[in-house]
PDB file of C-alpha atoms in Angstrom:
ATOM      1  CA  UNK A 174     -52.368 -31.014  29.748  1.00  0.00           C
ATOM      2  CA  UNK A 175     -55.543 -32.819  28.797  1.00  0.00           C
ATOM      3  CA  UNK A 176     -55.397 -33.888  25.212  1.00  0.00           C
ATOM      4  CA  UNK A 177     -58.852 -32.497  24.380  1.00  0.00           C
ATOM      5  CA  UNK A 178     -57.763 -29.064  25.744  1.00  0.00           C
ATOM      6  CA  UNK A 179     -54.546 -28.660  23.426  1.00  0.00           C
ATOM      7  CA  UNK A 180     -56.337 -27.424  20.137  1.00  0.00           C
ATOM      8  CA  UNK A 181     -58.546 -25.107  22.122  1.00  0.00           C
ATOM      9  CA  UNK A 182     -55.273 -23.505  23.893  1.00  0.00           C
ATOM     10  CA  UNK A 183     -53.684 -23.594  20.549  1.00  0.00           C
ATOM     11  CA  UNK A 184     -56.270 -21.602  18.874  1.00  0.00           C
ATOM     12  CA  UNK A 185     -56.464 -19.330  21.759  1.00  0.00           C
ATOM     13  CA  UNK A 186     -52.788 -18.667  21.541  1.00  0.00           C
ATOM     14  CA  UNK A 187     -53.267 -17.802  17.821  1.00  0.00           C
ATOM     15  CA  UNK A 188     -55.943 -15.566  18.310  1.00  0.00           C
ATOM     16  CA  UNK A 189     -53.802 -13.632  21.122  1.00  0.00           C
ATOM     17  CA  UNK A 190     -50.916 -13.753  18.750  1.00  0.00           C
ATOM     18  CA  UNK A 191     -52.986 -12.213  16.119  1.00  0.00           C
ATOM     19  CA  UNK A 192     -54.203  -9.221  18.339  1.00  0.00           C
ATOM     20  CA  UNK A 193     -50.708  -8.235  19.396  1.00  0.00           C
ATOM     21  CA  UNK A 194     -49.010  -8.488  15.939  1.00  0.00           C
ATOM     22  CA  UNK A 195     -49.197  -6.566  12.635  1.00  0.00           C
ATOM     23  CA  UNK A 196     -51.119  -5.827  10.706  1.00  0.00           C
ATOM     24  CA  UNK A 197     -54.053  -5.832  13.495  1.00  0.00           C
ATOM     25  CA  UNK A 198     -52.387  -4.598  16.563  1.00  0.00           C
ATOM     26  CA  UNK A 199     -51.484  -1.165  14.770  1.00  0.00           C
ATOM     27  CA  UNK A 200     -55.067  -0.867  13.012  1.00  0.00           C
ATOM     28  CA  UNK A 201     -56.491  -1.562  16.476  1.00  0.00           C
ATOM     29  CA  UNK A 202     -54.409   1.460  17.930  1.00  0.00           C
ATOM     30  CA  UNK A 203     -55.479   3.694  15.232  1.00  0.00           C
ATOM     31  CA  UNK A 204     -59.268   2.568  15.688  1.00  0.00           C
ATOM     32  CA  UNK A 205     -58.892   3.067  19.101  1.00  0.00           C
ATOM     33  CA  UNK A 206     -57.549   6.468  19.061  1.00  0.00           C
ATOM     34  CA  UNK A 207     -60.151   7.775  16.880  1.00  0.00           C
ATOM     35  CA  UNK A 208     -63.015   6.405  18.935  1.00  0.00           C
ATOM     36  CA  UNK A 209     -61.212   7.986  21.791  1.00  0.00           C
ATOM     37  CA  UNK A 210     -60.745  11.196  19.994  1.00  0.00           C
ATOM     38  CA  UNK A 211     -64.568  12.113  20.074  1.00  0.00           C
ATOM     39  CA  UNK A 212     -64.238  12.642  23.781  1.00  0.00           C
ATOM     40  CA  UNK A 213     -60.514  13.293  24.486  1.00  0.00           C
ATOM     41  CA  UNK A 214     -59.309  14.787  21.293  1.00  0.00           C
ATOM     42  CA  UNK A 215     -55.613  15.008  22.232  1.00  0.00           C
ATOM     43  CA  UNK A 216     -55.339  11.450  23.961  1.00  0.00           C
ATOM     44  CA  UNK A 217     -56.966   9.972  21.084  1.00  0.00           C
ATOM     45  CA  UNK A 218     -55.060  11.595  18.131  1.00  0.00           C
ATOM     46  CA  UNK A 219     -52.006  10.695  20.181  1.00  0.00           C
ATOM     47  CA  UNK A 220     -52.903   7.056  20.322  1.00  0.00           C
ATOM     48  CA  UNK A 221     -53.698   7.164  16.573  1.00  0.00           C
ATOM     49  CA  UNK A 222     -50.630   8.686  15.557  1.00  0.00           C
ATOM     50  CA  UNK A 223     -48.653   6.036  17.477  1.00  0.00           C
ATOM     51  CA  UNK A 224     -50.572   3.180  15.733  1.00  0.00           C
ATOM     52  CA  UNK A 225     -49.711   4.754  12.571  1.00  0.00           C
ATOM     53  CA  UNK A 226     -45.911   5.174  13.377  1.00  0.00           C
ATOM     54  CA  UNK A 227     -46.092   1.527  14.465  1.00  0.00           C
ATOM     55  CA  UNK A 228     -47.460   0.208  11.200  1.00  0.00           C
ATOM     56  CA  UNK A 229     -44.753   2.380   9.331  1.00  0.00           C
ATOM     57  CA  UNK A 230     -42.344   1.020  11.731  1.00  0.00           C
ATOM     58  CA  UNK A 231     -43.325  -2.587  10.996  1.00  0.00           C
ATOM     59  CA  UNK A 232     -43.297  -2.358   7.474  1.00  0.00           C
ATOM     60  CA  UNK A 233     -40.258  -0.021   6.456  1.00  0.00           C
ATOM     61  CA  UNK A 234     -37.412  -2.207   5.372  1.00  0.00           C
ATOM     62  CA  UNK A 235     -34.655  -0.374   7.359  1.00  0.00           C
ATOM     63  CA  UNK A 236     -36.760  -1.087  10.506  1.00  0.00           C
ATOM     64  CA  UNK A 237     -37.555  -4.212   9.567  1.00  0.00           C
ATOM     65  CA  UNK A 238     -34.201  -5.356   8.742  1.00  0.00           C
ATOM     66  CA  UNK A 239     -32.956  -3.818  12.212  1.00  0.00           C
ATOM     67  CA  UNK A 240     -35.564  -6.122  14.007  1.00  0.00           C
ATOM     68  CA  UNK A 241     -34.405  -9.089  11.955  1.00  0.00           C
ATOM     69  CA  UNK A 242     -30.671  -8.502  12.706  1.00  0.00           C
ATOM     70  CA  UNK A 243     -31.186  -9.899  16.317  1.00  0.00           C
ATOM     71  CA  UNK A 244     -32.813 -12.802  15.061  1.00  0.00           C
ATOM     72  CA  UNK A 245     -30.837 -14.082  11.883  1.00  0.00           C
ATOM     73  CA  UNK A 246     -27.632 -14.495  13.827  1.00  0.00           C
ATOM     74  CA  UNK A 247     -26.492 -17.813  12.678  1.00  0.00           C
ATOM     75  CA  UNK A 248     -24.338 -18.461   9.531  1.00  0.00           C
ATOM     76  CA  UNK A 249     -25.071 -20.802   6.521  1.00  0.00           C
ATOM     77  CA  UNK A 250     -24.126 -24.127   7.621  1.00  0.00           C
ATOM     78  CA  UNK A 251     -20.706 -25.067   6.794  1.00  0.00           C
ATOM     79  CA  UNK A 252     -19.871 -28.705   5.252  1.00  0.00           C
ATOM     80  CA  UNK A 253     -17.290 -29.284   8.089  1.00  0.00           C
ATOM     81  CA  UNK A 254     -19.755 -28.068  10.815  1.00  0.00           C
ATOM     82  CA  UNK A 255     -21.938 -31.087   9.639  1.00  0.00           C
ATOM     83  CA  UNK A 256     -19.611 -33.813  10.581  1.00  0.00           C
ATOM     84  CA  UNK A 257     -20.439 -35.745  13.318  1.00  0.00           C
ATOM     85  CA  UNK A 258     -24.057 -35.094  13.253  1.00  0.00           C
ATOM     86  CA  UNK A 259     -26.342 -38.104  13.793  1.00  0.00           C
ATOM     87  CA  UNK A 260     -29.806 -36.911  12.144  1.00  0.00           C
ATOM     88  CA  UNK A 261     -31.431 -34.057  10.442  1.00  0.00           C
ATOM     89  CA  UNK A 262     -34.275 -32.555  12.073  1.00  0.00           C
ATOM     90  CA  UNK A 263     -36.928 -30.260   9.878  1.00  0.00           C
ATOM     91  CA  UNK A 264     -39.690 -28.470  11.809  1.00  0.00           C
ATOM     92  CA  UNK A 265     -42.778 -27.807  10.560  1.00  0.00           C
ATOM     93  CA  UNK A 266     -44.196 -24.416   9.328  1.00  0.00           C
ATOM     94  CA  UNK A 267     -48.025 -24.953   8.452  1.00  0.00           C
ATOM     95  CA  UNK A 268     -49.865 -26.535   5.752  1.00  0.00           C
ATOM     96  CA  UNK A 269     -52.025 -25.296   2.700  1.00  0.00           C
ATOM     97  CA  UNK A 270     -55.358 -26.903   3.305  1.00  0.00           C
ATOM     98  CA  UNK A 271     -57.009 -26.511  -0.171  1.00  0.00           C
ATOM     99  CA  UNK A 272     -54.518 -27.690  -2.669  1.00  0.00           C
ATOM    100  CA  UNK A 273     -56.717 -29.505  -4.967  1.00  0.00           C
ATOM    101  CA  UNK A 274     -53.973 -30.108  -7.523  1.00  0.00           C
ATOM    102  CA  UNK A 275     -52.048 -32.138  -4.981  1.00  0.00           C
ATOM    103  CA  UNK A 276     -55.275 -33.873  -3.791  1.00  0.00           C
ATOM    104  CA  UNK A 277     -56.143 -32.149  -0.569  1.00  0.00           C
ATOM    105  CA  UNK A 278     -53.716 -30.706   1.945  1.00  0.00           C
ATOM    106  CA  UNK A 279     -49.962 -30.082   1.704  1.00  0.00           C
ATOM    107  CA  UNK A 280     -47.027 -28.195   3.157  1.00  0.00           C
ATOM    108  CA  UNK A 281     -47.268 -24.574   2.805  1.00  0.00           C
ATOM    109  CA  UNK A 282     -44.451 -22.495   1.100  1.00  0.00           C
ATOM    110  CA  UNK A 283     -42.744 -21.917   4.428  1.00  0.00           C
ATOM    111  CA  UNK A 284     -42.727 -25.646   5.065  1.00  0.00           C
ATOM    112  CA  UNK A 285     -41.529 -26.129   1.550  1.00  0.00           C
ATOM    113  CA  UNK A 286     -38.455 -23.865   1.986  1.00  0.00           C
ATOM    114  CA  UNK A 287     -37.358 -25.884   4.770  1.00  0.00           C
ATOM    115  CA  UNK A 288     -37.860 -28.978   3.206  1.00  0.00           C
ATOM    116  CA  UNK A 289     -36.082 -28.300   0.115  1.00  0.00           C
ATOM    117  CA  UNK A 290     -32.903 -27.182   2.254  1.00  0.00           C
ATOM    118  CA  UNK A 291     -33.377 -30.552   4.409  1.00  0.00           C
ATOM    119  CA  UNK A 292     -33.758 -32.604   1.306  1.00  0.00           C
ATOM    120  CA  UNK A 293     -30.442 -31.343  -0.049  1.00  0.00           C
ATOM    121  CA  UNK A 294     -28.788 -31.844   3.400  1.00  0.00           C
ATOM    122  CA  UNK A 295     -30.085 -35.177   3.489  1.00  0.00           C
ATOM    123  CA  UNK A 296     -28.715 -36.285   0.067  1.00  0.00           C
ATOM    124  CA  UNK A 297     -25.182 -34.506   0.661  1.00  0.00           C
ATOM    125  CA  UNK A 298     -24.600 -36.067   4.333  1.00  0.00           C
ATOM    126  CA  UNK A 299     -26.766 -39.398   4.070  1.00  0.00           C
ATOM    127  CA  UNK A 300     -28.197 -38.587   7.578  1.00  0.00           C
ATOM    128  CA  UNK A 301     -31.673 -39.902   8.482  1.00  0.00           C
ATOM    129  CA  UNK A 302     -34.269 -37.292   8.866  1.00  0.00           C
ATOM    130  CA  UNK A 303     -36.955 -36.555  11.106  1.00  0.00           C
ATOM    131  CA  UNK A 304     -40.003 -34.370  10.421  1.00  0.00           C
ATOM    132  CA  UNK A 305     -41.964 -32.569  13.151  1.00  0.00           C
ATOM    133  CA  UNK A 306     -45.452 -31.052  12.967  1.00  0.00           C
ATOM    134  CA  UNK A 307     -48.921 -31.822  14.425  1.00  0.00           C
ATOM    135  CA  UNK A 308     -52.702 -31.387  13.332  1.00  0.00           C
ATOM    136  CA  UNK A 309     -54.302 -28.492  15.515  1.00  0.00           C
ATOM    137  CA  UNK A 310     -57.515 -29.087  13.567  1.00  0.00           C
ATOM    138  CA  UNK A 311     -57.677 -32.864  14.060  1.00  0.00           C
ATOM    139  CA  UNK A 312     -56.921 -33.551  10.367  1.00  0.00           C
ATOM    140  CA  UNK A 313     -53.844 -34.926   8.678  1.00  0.00           C
ATOM    141  CA  UNK A 314     -50.757 -34.181  10.429  1.00  0.00           C
ATOM    142  CA  UNK A 315     -48.416 -31.793   9.182  1.00  0.00           C
ATOM    143  CA  UNK A 316     -45.357 -34.142   9.623  1.00  0.00           C
ATOM    144  CA  UNK A 317     -47.176 -36.778   7.229  1.00  0.00           C
ATOM    145  CA  UNK A 318     -47.396 -34.223   4.131  1.00  0.00           C
ATOM    146  CA  UNK A 319     -43.861 -33.145   5.038  1.00  0.00           C
ATOM    147  CA  UNK A 320     -42.838 -36.642   4.853  1.00  0.00           C
ATOM    148  CA  UNK A 321     -45.077 -37.374   1.657  1.00  0.00           C
ATOM    149  CA  UNK A 322     -43.327 -34.196   0.239  1.00  0.00           C
ATOM    150  CA  UNK A 323     -40.065 -35.303   0.955  1.00  0.00           C
ATOM    151  CA  UNK A 324     -40.363 -38.731  -0.224  1.00  0.00           C
ATOM    152  CA  UNK A 325     -42.498 -38.294  -3.294  1.00  0.00           C
ATOM    153  CA  UNK A 326     -41.165 -35.041  -4.786  1.00  0.00           C
ATOM    154  CA  UNK A 327     -37.540 -34.819  -3.433  1.00  0.00           C
ATOM    155  CA  UNK A 328     -36.850 -38.769  -3.292  1.00  0.00           C
ATOM    156  CA  UNK A 329     -35.829 -38.334   0.155  1.00  0.00           C
ATOM    157  CA  UNK A 330     -36.520 -40.847   2.846  1.00  0.00           C
ATOM    158  CA  UNK A 331     -37.844 -39.793   6.287  1.00  0.00           C
ATOM    159  CA  UNK A 332     -37.118 -42.176   9.152  1.00  0.00           C
ATOM    160  CA  UNK A 333     -39.127 -40.484  11.885  1.00  0.00           C
ATOM    161  CA  UNK A 334     -42.431 -38.402  11.721  1.00  0.00           C
ATOM    162  CA  UNK A 335     -43.341 -36.554  14.755  1.00  0.00           C
ATOM    163  CA  UNK A 336     -47.185 -35.864  14.378  1.00  0.00           C
ATOM    164  CA  UNK A 337     -48.464 -34.494  17.722  1.00  0.00           C
ATOM    165  CA  UNK A 338     -46.864 -31.098  18.299  1.00  0.00           C
ATOM    166  CA  UNK A 339     -48.626 -27.875  17.893  1.00  0.00           C
ATOM    167  CA  UNK A 340     -45.494 -25.435  18.614  1.00  0.00           C
ATOM    168  CA  UNK A 341     -41.883 -25.017  18.524  1.00  0.00           C
ATOM    169  CA  UNK A 342     -41.444 -26.197  22.290  1.00  0.00           C
ATOM    170  CA  UNK A 343     -43.603 -29.512  21.614  1.00  0.00           C
ATOM    171  CA  UNK A 344     -41.503 -29.964  18.356  1.00  0.00           C
ATOM    172  CA  UNK A 345     -38.515 -30.513  20.552  1.00  0.00           C
ATOM    173  CA  UNK A 346     -40.241 -32.131  23.459  1.00  0.00           C
ATOM    174  CA  UNK A 347     -42.488 -34.696  21.327  1.00  0.00           C
ATOM    175  CA  UNK A 348     -39.081 -35.662  18.907  1.00  0.00           C
ATOM    176  CA  UNK A 349     -36.734 -35.780  21.750  1.00  0.00           C
ATOM    177  CA  UNK A 350     -37.796 -39.754  22.676  1.00  0.00           C
ATOM    178  CA  UNK A 351     -37.735 -40.650  19.143  1.00  0.00           C
ATOM    179  CA  UNK A 352     -34.282 -39.470  18.446  1.00  0.00           C
ATOM    180  CA  UNK A 353     -32.800 -40.458  22.139  1.00  0.00           C
ATOM    181  CA  UNK A 354     -34.246 -43.944  21.278  1.00  0.00           C
ATOM    182  CA  UNK A 355     -32.041 -44.107  18.270  1.00  0.00           C
ATOM    183  CA  UNK A 356     -28.905 -42.677  20.089  1.00  0.00           C
ATOM    184  CA  UNK A 357     -29.069 -39.588  18.408  1.00  0.00           C
ATOM    185  CA  UNK A 358     -27.431 -36.646  20.183  1.00  0.00           C
ATOM    186  CA  UNK A 359     -26.104 -34.349  17.785  1.00  0.00           C
ATOM    187  CA  UNK A 360     -28.720 -32.760  14.971  1.00  0.00           C
ATOM    188  CA  UNK A 361     -28.453 -30.719  12.027  1.00  0.00           C
ATOM    189  CA  UNK A 362     -31.530 -28.440  12.852  1.00  0.00           C
ATOM    190  CA  UNK A 363     -33.447 -26.925   9.660  1.00  0.00           C
ATOM    191  CA  UNK A 364     -35.761 -24.063   9.875  1.00  0.00           C
ATOM    192  CA  UNK A 365     -35.963 -20.212   8.823  1.00  0.00           C
ATOM    193  CA  UNK A 366     -33.086 -18.163   9.824  1.00  0.00           C
ATOM    194  CA  UNK A 367     -35.149 -15.994  11.973  1.00  0.00           C
ATOM    195  CA  UNK A 368     -36.657 -18.817  13.587  1.00  0.00           C
ATOM    196  CA  UNK A 369     -33.505 -20.913  14.534  1.00  0.00           C
ATOM    197  CA  UNK A 370     -33.018 -18.910  17.739  1.00  0.00           C
ATOM    198  CA  UNK A 371     -36.331 -20.144  19.442  1.00  0.00           C
ATOM    199  CA  UNK A 372     -35.900 -23.634  18.014  1.00  0.00           C
ATOM    200  CA  UNK A 373     -32.611 -24.110  18.765  1.00  0.00           C
ATOM    201  CA  UNK A 374     -33.202 -23.425  22.290  1.00  0.00           C
ATOM    202  CA  UNK A 375     -36.061 -25.566  22.911  1.00  0.00           C
ATOM    203  CA  UNK A 376     -34.042 -28.758  21.139  1.00  0.00           C
ATOM    204  CA  UNK A 377     -30.907 -27.694  23.394  1.00  0.00           C
ATOM    205  CA  UNK A 378     -33.344 -27.758  26.461  1.00  0.00           C
ATOM    206  CA  UNK A 379     -34.064 -31.233  25.439  1.00  0.00           C
ATOM    207  CA  UNK A 380     -30.112 -32.115  25.793  1.00  0.00           C
ATOM    208  CA  UNK A 381     -29.313 -32.178  21.933  1.00  0.00           C
ATOM    209  CA  UNK A 382     -26.376 -31.049  20.786  1.00  0.00           C
ATOM    210  CA  UNK A 383     -27.651 -28.774  17.953  1.00  0.00           C
ATOM    211  CA  UNK A 384     -25.987 -27.505  14.786  1.00  0.00           C
ATOM    212  CA  UNK A 385     -27.964 -24.754  13.026  1.00  0.00           C
ATOM    213  CA  UNK A 386     -28.700 -25.156   9.500  1.00  0.00           C
ATOM    214  CA  UNK A 387     -30.919 -22.170   8.729  1.00  0.00           C
ATOM    215  CA  UNK A 388     -32.425 -21.092   5.543  1.00  0.00           C
ATOM    216  CA  UNK A 389     -34.655 -18.421   4.091  1.00  0.00           C
ATOM    217  CA  UNK A 390     -33.205 -15.214   5.546  1.00  0.00           C
ATOM    218  CA  UNK A 391     -35.842 -12.790   5.347  1.00  0.00           C
ATOM    219  CA  UNK A 392     -33.418  -9.661   6.454  1.00  0.00           C
ATOM    220  CA  UNK A 393     -30.989  -9.700   3.652  1.00  0.00           C
ATOM    221  CA  UNK A 394     -29.929  -6.254   2.613  1.00  0.00           C
ATOM    222  CA  UNK A 395     -28.770  -7.315  -0.843  1.00  0.00           C
ATOM    223  CA  UNK A 396     -30.897  -5.775  -3.414  1.00  0.00           C
ATOM    224  CA  UNK A 397     -30.481  -8.322  -6.036  1.00  0.00           C
ATOM    225  CA  UNK A 398     -32.539 -10.841  -3.711  1.00  0.00           C
ATOM    226  CA  UNK A 399     -35.184  -8.272  -3.582  1.00  0.00           C
ATOM    227  CA  UNK A 400     -36.385  -9.489  -0.148  1.00  0.00           C
ATOM    228  CA  UNK A 401     -36.184  -5.899   1.372  1.00  0.00           C
ATOM    229  CA  UNK A 402     -36.046  -2.790  -0.993  1.00  0.00           C
ATOM    230  CA  UNK A 403     -35.723   0.899  -0.241  1.00  0.00           C
ATOM    231  CA  UNK A 404     -39.690   1.234   0.293  1.00  0.00           C
ATOM    232  CA  UNK A 405     -42.252  -0.695   1.984  1.00  0.00           C
ATOM    233  CA  UNK A 406     -43.650  -3.386  -0.154  1.00  0.00           C
ATOM    234  CA  UNK A 407     -45.537  -6.838   0.632  1.00  0.00           C
ATOM    235  CA  UNK A 408     -42.222  -8.694   1.348  1.00  0.00           C
ATOM    236  CA  UNK A 409     -40.935  -6.129   3.757  1.00  0.00           C
ATOM    237  CA  UNK A 410     -44.667  -6.243   5.591  1.00  0.00           C
ATOM    238  CA  UNK A 411     -44.379  -9.890   5.872  1.00  0.00           C
ATOM    239  CA  UNK A 412     -40.942  -9.853   7.163  1.00  0.00           C
ATOM    240  CA  UNK A 413     -41.974  -7.634   9.695  1.00  0.00           C
ATOM    241  CA  UNK A 414     -44.717  -9.725  10.777  1.00  0.00           C
ATOM    242  CA  UNK A 415     -42.261 -12.598  10.950  1.00  0.00           C
ATOM    243  CA  UNK A 416     -39.802 -10.589  12.979  1.00  0.00           C
ATOM    244  CA  UNK A 417     -42.212  -9.672  15.557  1.00  0.00           C
ATOM    245  CA  UNK A 418     -43.556 -13.161  15.734  1.00  0.00           C
ATOM    246  CA  UNK A 419     -40.401 -14.356  16.417  1.00  0.00           C
ATOM    247  CA  UNK A 420     -39.557 -11.510  19.149  1.00  0.00           C
ATOM    248  CA  UNK A 421     -42.974 -12.389  21.091  1.00  0.00           C
ATOM    249  CA  UNK A 422     -42.239 -16.237  20.871  1.00  0.00           C
ATOM    250  CA  UNK A 423     -38.596 -15.738  22.321  1.00  0.00           C
ATOM    251  CA  UNK A 424     -40.186 -13.521  25.217  1.00  0.00           C
ATOM    252  CA  UNK A 425     -43.166 -16.255  25.811  1.00  0.00           C
ATOM    253  CA  UNK A 426     -40.474 -19.135  25.865  1.00  0.00           C
ATOM    254  CA  UNK A 427     -38.377 -17.237  28.544  1.00  0.00           C
ATOM    255  CA  UNK A 428     -41.414 -16.187  30.479  1.00  0.00           C
ATOM    256  CA  UNK A 429     -42.729 -19.828  30.613  1.00  0.00           C
ATOM    257  CA  UNK A 430     -39.244 -21.686  30.885  1.00  0.00           C
TER     258      UNK A 430
END
């Protein structure tokens, strides 16, 4: 792919993704149904009700938990599972562009959750760390922000920073040469629990022996965690979006492999 087309395709993919995911997709169904109802009342109202049902399904804790159950299948990393690994790989999750208290850009909260756990693993194991994340807007690559956060805020050195990737597949493709050149074959892979199936598949496709090191579960039903409660909330709505995003990502990965 020509380098100048990569950002365009990235944002095109983001636009299509927004149209087929909550909250926009159910709202579009409802709006389309109401418009259609002026000419075909029964069909239009049926479409609007389908949109409303979809909107509720995607924010209701029980249904959101069901969607996440098929994604968050990896258990927490056991100490014995980390033995024999050659490196820790932390994939990016985005950045916060307006962060004047940090002097400009910084990592977003999702990336910070991954970095925090990756930092703990690095201290516990002494393994070298790779961070991966590019810059679709052509500004500072996410991996550079991740590296700065790990080294400045957590005191963990970063050996490799992969700065060109724009998606999960490229995280693996562009990180592979760096790792293999250093003799790395077995990695501890750090990402969100719901993102792990897709990320692990991409790194395994590059020939790595992957040990899943998931963090930040969204689908726990432990009421003390307050991630999912009995009624819809901002947390369950976000978890529903994340689940749909990952299921669509898995489908797209299968269709394009």
